[in-house]
Coordinates of C-alpha atoms in Angstrom, one line a residue:
Chain T
M1 CA -4.3 3.6 51.1
F2 CA -6.2 4.2 47.9
R3 CA -3.3 5.4 46.0
S4 CA -3.7 4.4 42.4
Y5 CA -1.6 1.5 41.0
F6 CA -0.2 3.8 38.4
I7 CA 1.2 6.2 40.9
R8 CA 2.8 3.3 42.8
K9 CA 4.3 1.9 39.8
L10 CA 5.7 5.3 38.7
K11 CA 7.2 5.8 42.1
N12 CA 8.7 2.4 41.9
Y13 CA 10.4 3.1 38.7
L14 CA 11.5 6.5 39.8
M15 CA 13.1 4.9 42.9
L16 CA 14.8 2.2 41.1
S17 CA 16.3 4.5 38.5
L18 CA 17.5 6.8 41.5
A19 CA 19.1 3.9 43.2
I20 CA 20.9 2.8 40.2
F21 CA 22.1 6.3 39.4
V22 CA 23.5 6.8 42.8
S23 CA 25.1 3.4 42.7
V24 CA 27.0 4.4 39.5
L25 CA 27.8 7.6 41.0
A26 CA 29.4 5.7 43.9
V27 CA 31.7 3.7 41.7
I28 CA 32.6 6.4 39.2
P29 CA 35.6 7.5 41.3
L30 CA 37.3 4.0 40.9
F31 CA 37.3 4.5 37.2
S32 CA 38.3 8.0 37.3
M33 CA 41.2 6.9 39.7
L34 CA 42.2 4.1 37.4
Y35 CA 42.0 6.4 34.3
M36 CA 44.2 9.1 36.0
V37 CA 46.8 6.5 37.4
I38 CA 47.1 4.6 34.1
V39 CA 47.5 7.8 32.1
E40 CA 50.0 9.5 34.3
G41 CA 51.7 6.6 35.6
G42 CA 51.7 4.8 32.4
K43 CA 53.9 7.5 30.8
V44 CA 56.3 7.2 33.7
L45 CA 56.6 3.4 33.6
L46 CA 56.9 3.4 29.8
D47 CA 59.6 6.1 30.1
A48 CA 61.6 4.5 32.8
G49 CA 61.1 0.9 31.8
L50 CA 62.3 -2.0 33.9
S51 CA 64.7 0.2 35.5
F52 CA 61.8 1.8 37.5
I53 CA 61.9 -1.3 39.8
T54 CA 65.5 -1.7 40.0
E55 CA 66.9 1.9 40.4
L56 CA 67.2 4.3 43.2
P57 CA 64.9 7.3 43.5
P58 CA 66.1 10.5 41.8
T59 CA 67.5 13.6 43.4
P60 CA 65.2 16.6 43.3
L61 CA 67.1 18.2 40.4
S62 CA 68.1 15.1 38.4
S63 CA 66.7 14.7 34.9
S64 CA 66.3 10.9 34.9
I65 CA 63.3 9.4 36.8
G66 CA 65.3 6.7 38.4
G67 CA 63.3 4.0 40.2
V68 CA 61.5 2.9 43.4
A69 CA 63.5 -0.3 44.2
P70 CA 64.1 0.5 48.1
A71 CA 60.3 1.2 48.4
L72 CA 59.3 -1.9 46.5
L73 CA 61.7 -4.2 48.4
G74 CA 60.8 -2.5 51.7
S75 CA 57.1 -2.9 51.2
V76 CA 57.4 -6.6 50.2
L77 CA 59.7 -7.3 53.1
A78 CA 57.7 -5.3 55.7
S79 CA 54.3 -6.7 54.7
T80 CA 55.7 -10.2 54.7
L81 CA 57.2 -9.8 58.1
A82 CA 54.1 -8.1 59.5
I83 CA 51.8 -11.1 58.4
A84 CA 54.4 -13.6 59.7
I85 CA 54.0 -12.0 63.1
S86 CA 50.4 -11.3 63.2
G87 CA 49.0 -14.2 61.2
P88 CA 49.8 -17.0 63.8
I89 CA 48.6 -14.9 66.6
A90 CA 45.5 -13.9 64.9
F91 CA 45.0 -17.5 63.9
L92 CA 45.2 -18.8 67.5
V93 CA 43.0 -16.1 68.9
A94 CA 40.4 -16.8 66.2
F95 CA 40.5 -20.5 67.0
F96 CA 40.3 -19.9 70.7
V97 CA 37.2 -17.5 70.2
T98 CA 35.3 -19.8 68.0
E99 CA 36.1 -23.0 69.8
F100 CA 35.6 -21.9 73.3
K101 CA 32.9 -19.4 72.6
N102 CA 31.2 -19.7 75.9
S103 CA 34.2 -18.6 77.7
S104 CA 34.0 -14.9 78.9
F105 CA 37.6 -14.4 77.5
S106 CA 36.4 -15.2 74.1
K107 CA 33.4 -12.8 74.3
I108 CA 35.6 -9.9 75.5
S109 CA 38.2 -10.6 72.9
E110 CA 35.7 -10.9 70.1
V111 CA 34.5 -7.3 70.7
V112 CA 37.8 -5.9 71.6
V113 CA 39.7 -7.1 68.7
R114 CA 36.9 -6.2 66.4
S115 CA 36.7 -2.7 67.8
F116 CA 40.6 -2.5 67.5
S117 CA 40.1 -2.6 63.8
G118 CA 38.5 0.8 64.0
I119 CA 41.2 2.6 66.0
P120 CA 43.3 5.2 64.0
S121 CA 46.4 3.5 62.6
I122 CA 48.5 6.8 63.0
I123 CA 48.2 6.2 66.8
V124 CA 49.9 2.8 66.3
S125 CA 52.6 4.6 64.4
M126 CA 53.1 7.1 67.3
F127 CA 53.2 4.2 69.7
V128 CA 55.7 2.1 67.9
Y129 CA 57.9 5.2 67.3
S130 CA 58.0 6.1 71.1
T131 CA 58.6 2.5 72.1
V132 CA 60.8 1.0 69.6
V133 CA 62.3 3.6 67.3
M134 CA 63.3 6.0 70.1
R135 CA 64.8 2.9 72.0
M136 CA 66.7 1.8 69.0
G137 CA 67.7 5.2 68.0
T138 CA 66.7 4.9 64.3
Q139 CA 63.7 4.1 62.2
S140 CA 63.8 0.6 60.7
L141 CA 62.3 -2.0 58.7
F142 CA 61.7 -4.0 61.9
A143 CA 59.8 -1.1 63.5
G144 CA 57.7 -0.6 60.4
S145 CA 56.8 -4.3 60.2
L146 CA 55.9 -4.2 63.8
S147 CA 53.6 -1.4 63.3
L148 CA 52.0 -2.9 60.3
A149 CA 51.5 -6.1 62.2
I150 CA 49.5 -4.4 64.9
V151 CA 47.3 -2.9 62.3
A152 CA 46.9 -6.0 60.3
L153 CA 46.0 -8.2 63.4
P154 CA 42.5 -7.4 63.7
Y155 CA 42.0 -7.8 59.9
A156 CA 43.6 -11.2 59.9
Y157 CA 41.4 -12.2 63.1
V158 CA 38.3 -11.2 61.2
Y159 CA 39.1 -13.3 58.1
F160 CA 40.2 -16.2 60.3
T161 CA 37.2 -16.2 62.3
S162 CA 35.1 -16.5 59.2
A163 CA 37.3 -19.3 58.0
M164 CA 36.6 -21.1 61.3
K165 CA 33.0 -20.4 61.1
S166 CA 32.8 -21.8 57.5
I167 CA 33.4 -25.2 58.9
P168 CA 30.0 -27.1 58.7
E169 CA 28.7 -28.0 62.2
S170 CA 28.4 -31.7 60.9
L171 CA 32.2 -32.0 60.4
R172 CA 32.8 -30.5 63.8
E173 CA 30.5 -33.0 65.4
A174 CA 32.0 -35.9 63.4
A175 CA 35.4 -35.0 64.5
M176 CA 34.2 -34.7 68.2
S177 CA 32.4 -38.0 68.0
L178 CA 35.6 -39.8 67.0
G179 CA 36.9 -38.7 70.2
M180 CA 39.3 -36.0 68.9
S181 CA 40.5 -33.3 71.1
R182 CA 39.9 -29.7 69.9
F183 CA 43.5 -29.4 69.0
K184 CA 43.6 -32.5 67.0
A185 CA 40.3 -31.6 65.2
L186 CA 42.0 -28.3 64.4
R187 CA 45.0 -30.1 62.9
Y188 CA 43.4 -32.9 61.0
V189 CA 40.0 -31.6 60.0
Y190 CA 39.4 -27.9 60.4
V191 CA 42.6 -26.7 58.7
G192 CA 42.0 -29.1 55.8
V193 CA 38.4 -28.1 55.3
S194 CA 39.0 -24.2 55.6
K195 CA 42.4 -24.1 53.9
K196 CA 41.3 -22.0 51.1
Y197 CA 39.5 -19.5 53.5
I198 CA 42.7 -19.4 55.6
L199 CA 44.8 -18.7 52.6
T200 CA 42.5 -15.9 51.4
G201 CA 42.6 -14.5 54.9
I202 CA 46.4 -14.4 54.7
L203 CA 46.4 -12.9 51.3
M204 CA 43.9 -10.2 52.2
S205 CA 45.8 -9.2 55.3
Y206 CA 48.8 -9.1 53.3
I207 CA 47.1 -6.7 50.8
K208 CA 46.0 -4.6 53.6
A209 CA 49.4 -4.4 55.1
F210 CA 50.9 -3.7 51.7
G211 CA 48.7 -0.6 51.1
E212 CA 48.9 1.0 54.6
T213 CA 50.5 4.3 54.8
A214 CA 49.9 5.9 58.3
P215 CA 51.4 3.0 60.4
L216 CA 54.7 3.3 58.5
L217 CA 55.0 7.1 58.5
F218 CA 57.1 7.5 61.6
T219 CA 58.4 4.1 61.9
M220 CA 59.7 2.9 58.5
G221 CA 62.2 5.6 57.6
F222 CA 62.7 6.9 54.0
L223 CA 65.6 5.1 52.5
M224 CA 66.8 6.6 49.2
N225 CA 70.5 5.9 48.8
S226 CA 70.5 2.1 48.7
V227 CA 68.1 -0.6 48.0
F228 CA 68.4 -2.4 51.3
A229 CA 70.3 -1.3 54.4
G230 CA 69.5 -4.2 56.8
F231 CA 66.5 -5.2 58.9
L232 CA 67.4 -2.9 61.9
Q233 CA 68.1 0.1 59.5
P234 CA 65.7 2.6 57.7
S235 CA 63.8 1.3 54.8
N236 CA 61.1 2.7 52.4
A237 CA 57.6 1.5 51.3
L238 CA 55.6 2.4 48.2
P239 CA 52.6 4.0 50.0
I240 CA 54.9 6.4 52.0
L241 CA 56.9 7.2 48.8
V242 CA 53.8 8.2 47.1
F243 CA 52.5 10.1 50.1
I244 CA 55.8 12.1 50.6
Y245 CA 56.5 12.7 46.9
A246 CA 53.0 13.9 46.2
L247 CA 53.3 16.7 48.9
S248 CA 56.9 17.6 47.7
P249 CA 57.2 20.5 45.4
Y250 CA 59.6 18.8 42.8
E251 CA 58.3 17.9 39.3
V252 CA 60.4 14.8 39.1
F253 CA 59.2 13.5 42.5
H254 CA 55.6 13.9 41.2
K255 CA 56.4 11.7 38.2
V256 CA 57.9 9.1 40.5
A257 CA 54.9 9.2 42.6
W258 CA 52.6 8.5 39.7
G259 CA 54.8 5.6 38.5
A260 CA 54.8 4.2 42.2
T261 CA 50.9 4.5 42.3
L262 CA 50.5 2.6 39.2
L263 CA 52.8 0.0 40.4
L264 CA 50.9 -0.2 43.7
I265 CA 47.6 -0.6 41.9
I266 CA 48.9 -3.3 39.7
I267 CA 50.3 -5.3 42.7
Y268 CA 47.0 -4.8 44.5
L269 CA 44.8 -6.0 41.6
V270 CA 47.0 -9.0 41.0
L271 CA 46.9 -10.0 44.7
F272 CA 43.1 -9.3 44.8
S273 CA 42.2 -11.4 41.9
L274 CA 44.5 -14.2 43.2
A275 CA 42.5 -14.0 46.5
R276 CA 39.3 -14.2 44.7
S277 CA 40.2 -17.1 42.4
L278 CA 41.1 -18.9 45.5
L279 CA 37.7 -18.5 47.0
K280 CA 36.0 -19.3 43.7
G281 CA 36.8 -23.2 44.1
V282 CA 35.5 -23.4 47.6
K283 CA 32.6 -26.0 47.8
L284 CA 31.4 -27.5 50.9
Chain U
M1 CA 31.8 -22.5 82.2
I2 CA 31.3 -25.7 80.5
F3 CA 34.4 -27.9 80.5
F4 CA 35.7 -30.4 78.1
S5 CA 38.3 -33.2 78.1
K6 CA 41.6 -33.1 79.6
S7 CA 43.4 -32.3 76.4
D8 CA 40.9 -29.5 75.6
K9 CA 41.8 -28.0 78.9
V10 CA 45.4 -28.0 78.0
T11 CA 44.6 -26.4 74.6
F12 CA 42.5 -23.8 76.5
Y13 CA 45.1 -22.9 79.0
S14 CA 47.9 -22.8 76.5
I15 CA 46.2 -20.3 74.3
L16 CA 44.6 -18.3 77.0
P17 CA 47.8 -16.4 77.9
L18 CA 48.1 -15.3 74.2
V19 CA 44.5 -14.0 74.3
V20 CA 45.1 -12.2 77.5
G21 CA 48.4 -10.9 76.2
I22 CA 46.8 -9.4 73.0
L23 CA 43.9 -7.7 75.2
G24 CA 46.6 -6.3 77.5
F25 CA 48.7 -5.1 74.7
F26 CA 45.8 -3.2 73.2
L27 CA 45.2 -1.8 76.6
T28 CA 48.8 -0.8 76.8
I29 CA 48.7 1.2 73.7
G30 CA 45.8 3.4 75.2
L31 CA 47.4 3.8 78.5
F32 CA 50.8 4.7 76.9
T33 CA 49.2 7.3 74.8
A34 CA 47.4 8.8 77.8
Y35 CA 50.7 8.7 79.8
Q36 CA 52.7 10.4 77.0
A37 CA 49.8 13.0 76.7
L38 CA 49.8 13.8 80.5
P39 CA 52.5 16.8 80.4
S40 CA 50.4 18.6 77.9
F41 CA 47.1 18.0 79.8
M42 CA 48.9 19.3 82.9
Q43 CA 50.4 22.4 81.3
F44 CA 47.5 23.6 79.2
G45 CA 44.5 22.1 80.9
S46 CA 41.2 23.1 79.4
D47 CA 42.9 25.5 76.9
L48 CA 43.9 22.5 75.0
L49 CA 40.2 21.9 74.1
I50 CA 38.9 25.3 73.6
T51 CA 41.7 27.1 71.8
S52 CA 43.2 26.6 68.4
I53 CA 46.7 27.5 68.3
W54 CA 50.0 25.8 67.3
R55 CA 53.0 27.8 68.4
P56 CA 56.1 25.8 69.2
A57 CA 59.1 27.7 70.7
D58 CA 62.4 27.0 72.0
D59 CA 61.5 28.4 75.3
P60 CA 58.9 26.1 76.9
H61 CA 57.2 29.1 78.5
L62 CA 56.2 30.6 75.1
E63 CA 54.9 27.4 73.7
A64 CA 51.1 27.4 73.3
Y65 CA 48.9 24.7 71.8
G66 CA 45.1 24.3 71.5
L67 CA 43.4 21.4 69.7
A68 CA 39.9 22.8 69.2
A69 CA 40.2 23.3 65.5
P70 CA 41.6 19.9 64.7
F71 CA 39.2 18.2 67.0
I72 CA 36.2 19.9 65.6
G73 CA 37.6 19.5 62.2
S74 CA 37.8 15.7 62.7
L75 CA 34.2 15.5 63.9
Y76 CA 33.0 17.8 61.1
A77 CA 34.7 16.0 58.2
S78 CA 33.6 12.6 59.5
T79 CA 30.0 13.7 59.9
L80 CA 29.9 15.2 56.6
A81 CA 31.5 11.9 55.2
T82 CA 28.9 9.8 56.9
L83 CA 26.1 11.9 55.7
I84 CA 27.3 11.2 52.1
I85 CA 28.0 7.5 52.9
L86 CA 24.5 6.8 53.9
P87 CA 22.6 7.5 50.6
L88 CA 25.4 6.0 48.6
S89 CA 25.6 2.7 50.5
V90 CA 21.8 2.4 50.8
A91 CA 21.4 2.8 47.1
L92 CA 24.2 0.3 46.4
T93 CA 22.6 -2.3 48.8
F94 CA 19.2 -1.8 47.1
S95 CA 20.8 -2.2 43.5
I96 CA 22.9 -5.2 44.5
T97 CA 20.4 -7.2 46.3
E98 CA 17.2 -6.4 44.7
I99 CA 17.3 -4.4 41.4
L100 CA 20.2 -5.6 39.2
P101 CA 20.3 -9.2 37.8
R102 CA 22.4 -11.5 39.6
R103 CA 25.3 -11.3 37.3
I104 CA 25.6 -7.6 37.0
G105 CA 24.9 -7.2 40.7
G106 CA 27.8 -9.6 41.4
F107 CA 30.1 -7.5 39.2
L108 CA 29.1 -4.4 41.0
R109 CA 29.9 -6.1 44.3
V110 CA 33.3 -7.1 43.1
I111 CA 34.0 -3.4 42.0
I112 CA 32.8 -2.4 45.5
E113 CA 35.2 -4.9 47.1
I114 CA 38.1 -3.6 45.0
M115 CA 37.3 -0.1 46.1
G116 CA 37.2 -1.2 49.7
G117 CA 40.8 -2.5 49.7
L118 CA 42.4 0.0 47.5
P119 CA 45.3 1.7 49.4
T120 CA 44.1 5.0 50.8
V121 CA 47.0 6.9 49.5
V122 CA 45.6 6.3 45.9
Y123 CA 42.3 7.9 47.2
G124 CA 44.3 10.8 48.7
L125 CA 46.2 11.4 45.4
W126 CA 43.1 11.3 43.4
G127 CA 41.4 13.7 45.8
A128 CA 44.2 16.1 45.7
V129 CA 44.8 16.0 41.9
V130 CA 41.6 15.4 40.2
L131 CA 38.7 16.0 42.6
A132 CA 40.0 19.2 44.5
P133 CA 40.3 21.4 41.4
Y134 CA 37.2 19.9 39.8
L135 CA 35.1 20.7 42.8
R136 CA 36.6 24.2 43.2
D137 CA 35.6 25.2 39.6
Y138 CA 32.3 23.3 39.2
V139 CA 30.8 23.0 42.7
M140 CA 32.3 25.3 45.1
K141 CA 32.4 28.5 43.1
P142 CA 28.8 28.3 41.9
L143 CA 27.6 27.4 45.4
H144 CA 29.5 30.3 46.9
Q145 CA 28.3 32.6 44.3
Y146 CA 24.6 31.8 44.4
L147 CA 24.2 30.4 47.9
G148 CA 27.0 32.3 49.7
F149 CA 24.4 33.8 52.2
I150 CA 24.3 30.4 53.9
P151 CA 27.0 30.3 56.6
I152 CA 28.6 27.0 55.6
F153 CA 29.0 28.3 51.9
S154 CA 30.1 31.7 52.9
C155 CA 33.9 31.6 52.5
R156 CA 35.6 32.0 49.1
P157 CA 37.0 28.8 47.8
I158 CA 40.7 29.2 46.9
T159 CA 42.6 26.1 46.4
G160 CA 40.0 23.4 46.4
Y161 CA 41.8 21.7 49.4
S162 CA 39.0 21.9 52.0
V163 CA 36.6 20.1 54.4
L164 CA 34.3 19.4 51.6
T165 CA 37.0 17.7 49.4
A166 CA 38.2 15.8 52.4
S167 CA 34.8 14.5 53.4
L168 CA 33.9 13.6 49.9
V169 CA 37.0 11.5 49.4
L170 CA 36.6 9.9 52.9
A171 CA 33.0 9.1 51.9
V172 CA 34.1 7.6 48.6
A173 CA 36.6 5.5 50.4
T174 CA 34.4 4.3 53.4
T175 CA 31.3 3.5 51.4
P176 CA 32.5 0.0 50.4
Y177 CA 32.9 -0.9 54.0
V178 CA 29.6 0.4 55.0
T179 CA 28.0 -1.2 52.0
A180 CA 29.5 -4.6 52.7
L181 CA 28.0 -4.4 56.2
L182 CA 24.6 -3.2 55.0
I183 CA 24.3 -6.1 52.4
E184 CA 25.3 -8.6 55.1
G185 CA 22.6 -7.3 57.4
Y186 CA 20.0 -7.2 54.6
N187 CA 20.7 -10.7 53.7
M188 CA 20.0 -11.8 57.2
I189 CA 16.3 -10.6 57.3
P190 CA 14.4 -13.9 57.3
S191 CA 12.9 -14.5 53.8
K192 CA 9.4 -15.0 55.1
Y193 CA 9.1 -11.3 55.6
K194 CA 10.1 -10.6 52.0
E195 CA 7.8 -13.3 50.7
G196 CA 4.9 -11.8 52.7
I197 CA 5.2 -8.4 51.6
L198 CA 5.6 -9.4 48.0
C199 CA 2.6 -11.6 48.3
L200 CA 0.6 -8.5 49.3
G201 CA 1.5 -7.1 45.9
A202 CA 4.1 -4.6 47.0
T203 CA 6.4 -3.1 44.4
K204 CA 10.2 -3.7 44.6
Y205 CA 10.6 -0.2 46.1
E206 CA 7.8 -0.7 48.7
A207 CA 9.2 -4.1 49.7
F208 CA 12.7 -2.7 50.0
K209 CA 11.5 0.2 52.1
L210 CA 9.7 -2.0 54.4
L211 CA 12.5 -4.5 54.9
F212 CA 15.0 -1.8 55.3
G213 CA 12.8 -0.4 58.1
L214 CA 13.8 -3.6 60.0
L215 CA 17.4 -2.9 59.4
K216 CA 17.2 0.6 61.2
P217 CA 19.3 -0.2 64.2
Y218 CA 21.8 -2.0 61.9
V219 CA 22.1 1.0 59.7
I220 CA 22.9 3.3 62.5
A221 CA 25.4 0.8 63.8
S222 CA 27.0 0.6 60.3
S223 CA 27.2 4.4 60.1
L224 CA 28.8 4.6 63.5
L225 CA 31.5 2.2 62.3
G226 CA 31.9 4.1 59.1
F227 CA 32.2 7.3 61.2
S228 CA 34.9 5.9 63.3
R229 CA 36.7 4.7 60.3
A230 CA 36.6 8.3 58.8
L231 CA 37.8 9.7 62.1
G232 CA 40.9 7.9 62.2
E233 CA 41.8 8.1 58.5
T234 CA 45.2 9.9 58.0
T235 CA 46.4 9.6 54.4
I236 CA 43.4 10.8 52.6
V237 CA 42.7 13.8 54.9
A238 CA 46.4 14.9 55.1
L239 CA 46.5 15.0 51.2
T240 CA 43.1 16.9 50.7
I241 CA 42.1 19.0 53.6
G242 CA 44.7 21.8 53.2
N243 CA 46.4 21.4 56.5
T244 CA 45.7 24.8 58.0
M245 CA 45.5 25.3 61.8
R246 CA 42.1 27.2 61.8
F247 CA 38.8 26.8 63.2
T248 CA 36.1 26.8 60.5
L249 CA 32.6 25.7 59.9
C250 CA 32.6 26.8 56.3
V251 CA 33.0 23.8 54.0
F252 CA 35.3 25.5 51.5
N253 CA 37.9 26.4 54.0
P254 CA 41.0 24.3 54.7
T255 CA 41.5 23.1 58.2
H256 CA 43.2 20.2 60.1
T257 CA 42.0 17.0 61.5
I258 CA 43.8 15.3 64.5
P259 CA 45.4 12.6 62.2
S260 CA 46.4 15.3 59.6
L261 CA 48.0 17.3 62.4
I262 CA 49.8 14.4 63.7
A263 CA 51.1 13.5 60.3
S264 CA 52.3 16.9 59.4
Q265 CA 53.8 17.9 62.8
F266 CA 55.0 14.7 64.3
E267 CA 58.5 14.7 62.8
S268 CA 59.4 18.1 64.1
A269 CA 57.5 17.9 67.4
G270 CA 60.4 16.1 69.2
L271 CA 62.3 19.5 69.3
Y272 CA 60.0 21.1 71.5
M273 CA 59.0 20.5 75.0
Y274 CA 55.2 20.2 74.8
A275 CA 54.6 19.6 71.1
L276 CA 54.9 15.9 71.2
P277 CA 52.8 15.5 74.4
T278 CA 50.1 17.6 72.7
L279 CA 50.1 15.4 69.7
F280 CA 49.7 12.4 72.0
A281 CA 46.9 14.3 73.8
G282 CA 45.1 14.7 70.3
G283 CA 45.8 11.0 69.6
F284 CA 44.4 10.0 73.0
L285 CA 41.2 12.0 72.5
L286 CA 40.8 10.5 69.0
L287 CA 41.5 7.0 70.4
I288 CA 38.8 7.3 73.0
A289 CA 36.3 8.8 70.6
S290 CA 36.9 6.1 67.9
S291 CA 37.0 3.0 70.2
V292 CA 33.9 4.1 72.1
I293 CA 32.1 4.6 68.8
S294 CA 33.5 1.4 67.4
Y295 CA 32.4 -0.6 70.5
V296 CA 28.9 0.9 70.6
G297 CA 28.5 0.1 66.8
I298 CA 29.9 -3.5 67.2
K299 CA 27.5 -4.1 70.2
M300 CA 24.6 -2.8 68.3
L301 CA 25.4 -5.0 65.3
Y302 CA 25.6 -8.0 67.5
A303 CA 22.4 -7.1 69.4
W304 CA 20.6 -6.8 66.0
R305 CA 21.9 -10.2 64.8
E306 CA 20.8 -12.0 67.9
R307 CA 17.3 -10.5 67.6
V308 CA 16.9 -11.3 64.0
R309 CA 18.0 -14.9 64.4
V310 CA 15.2 -15.8 66.7

């Protein structure tokens, strides 16, 4: 190794610049996406105004853009319901796995639940379709929420385990030394200490559920002629609306898809910054 | 098993059924998919894996299905995507952890986080509307013209919806996930190694190269997890791959992946006797592939973490 200092230095600079160049390349798509959606979707939103979130979708040949009210309401309701179902389950499982970590059930659950976040969400959609939708005879908000709940469960679990792990060992020991049972420690110590992490976890899983397309594809239905038909009736969601309208041949549907995408991104960014600002105050 | 106080026992046994229930439920999804797929496996046997055909018919005897094209298409697109993800996420890890000032690095990290959570349908739309025409005109056509003698560039690009477009969008969408894993792993390397190598007068690049060498099993594990993500991705692929039932190794051709086939055929599949079971068969193969890969990846991550902690 007698390479001169100069060559090493040069190689260092080349590699650093290359790394930065590639990094910039990797994030350009985000800005390209934002630009595209703001330009195309902005036109639609400005054109339609507030009625975009209160009106029904247009028919293929209508001249007005209409709105995405059924999809917006469906998305909000389905994600809320999904997190209401999977949140508590994920929380209890996460508590179990972190508190009783020497039990073999915990070790198995940890790996299985985490692996489950890698399985294709379209299969969950097929599963819910064949078990729930076929039996009920119709696609429904309920089936969609169930499908979302299954997909969101591993995510919520991952966030909740890191919330539980964020609790300092000293507090854990202090709680135990006061003679608290684990359940009492959870109720009086852990929840208070990791409150913000738990809230962030809930919010992030909600965001995840809000943006999912595949789990809703066969389960949610595609409601267009009223805003809300009931929990056991078909509904609609923003991501599937974008997906289906983008693949359709009609100009007016494409416009609605752009508007809906912008709406989706705005909601996403608002929730995301909310989640981040929650975490910012965390000091332990 | 170590045991606790009486009330801890109560807690343990009252949550246990829930945990077992969740595990059982996940298993049920797998078994259910296999059960639904059974008629198709029985009817077509190995043809299902070696032919590429989608022929629904009212008369069940005339129906013929083969999933070779979408299955290979899935593996092909995900492999390409993983090959693109690796340099991107390694460069991002290097930039964020070592090169950029803390503030700018933090900003880049937030951008990556935003990209990681962005709804996939936005990526799909962007791929279909912006990237596909751009790639066709500025990348695919020149490549085909000048390097057309290489088999994977040999077909003429027509619409821009192709394996290449799909893998590129998949890569962009999955890079944040892999990057997050790599940064987490990199930060776990004990700082004494870094101090040591810097004391010897290594440049930043040399130090990173050496430290990253320690991370090798972790990088493989993260790529496996990224691969499994890409394998199951539906929305992006259905919007960008062109949805054509055709076996191809040329990256400019449209094809299908298993999820895109399911997304485009599921609604009408109920009308035919073997169409739905065939889709379930595809789903089952995908499920097996992705859960085995995820499992191996996660096990490797844990093994590495255990080792580095000691």
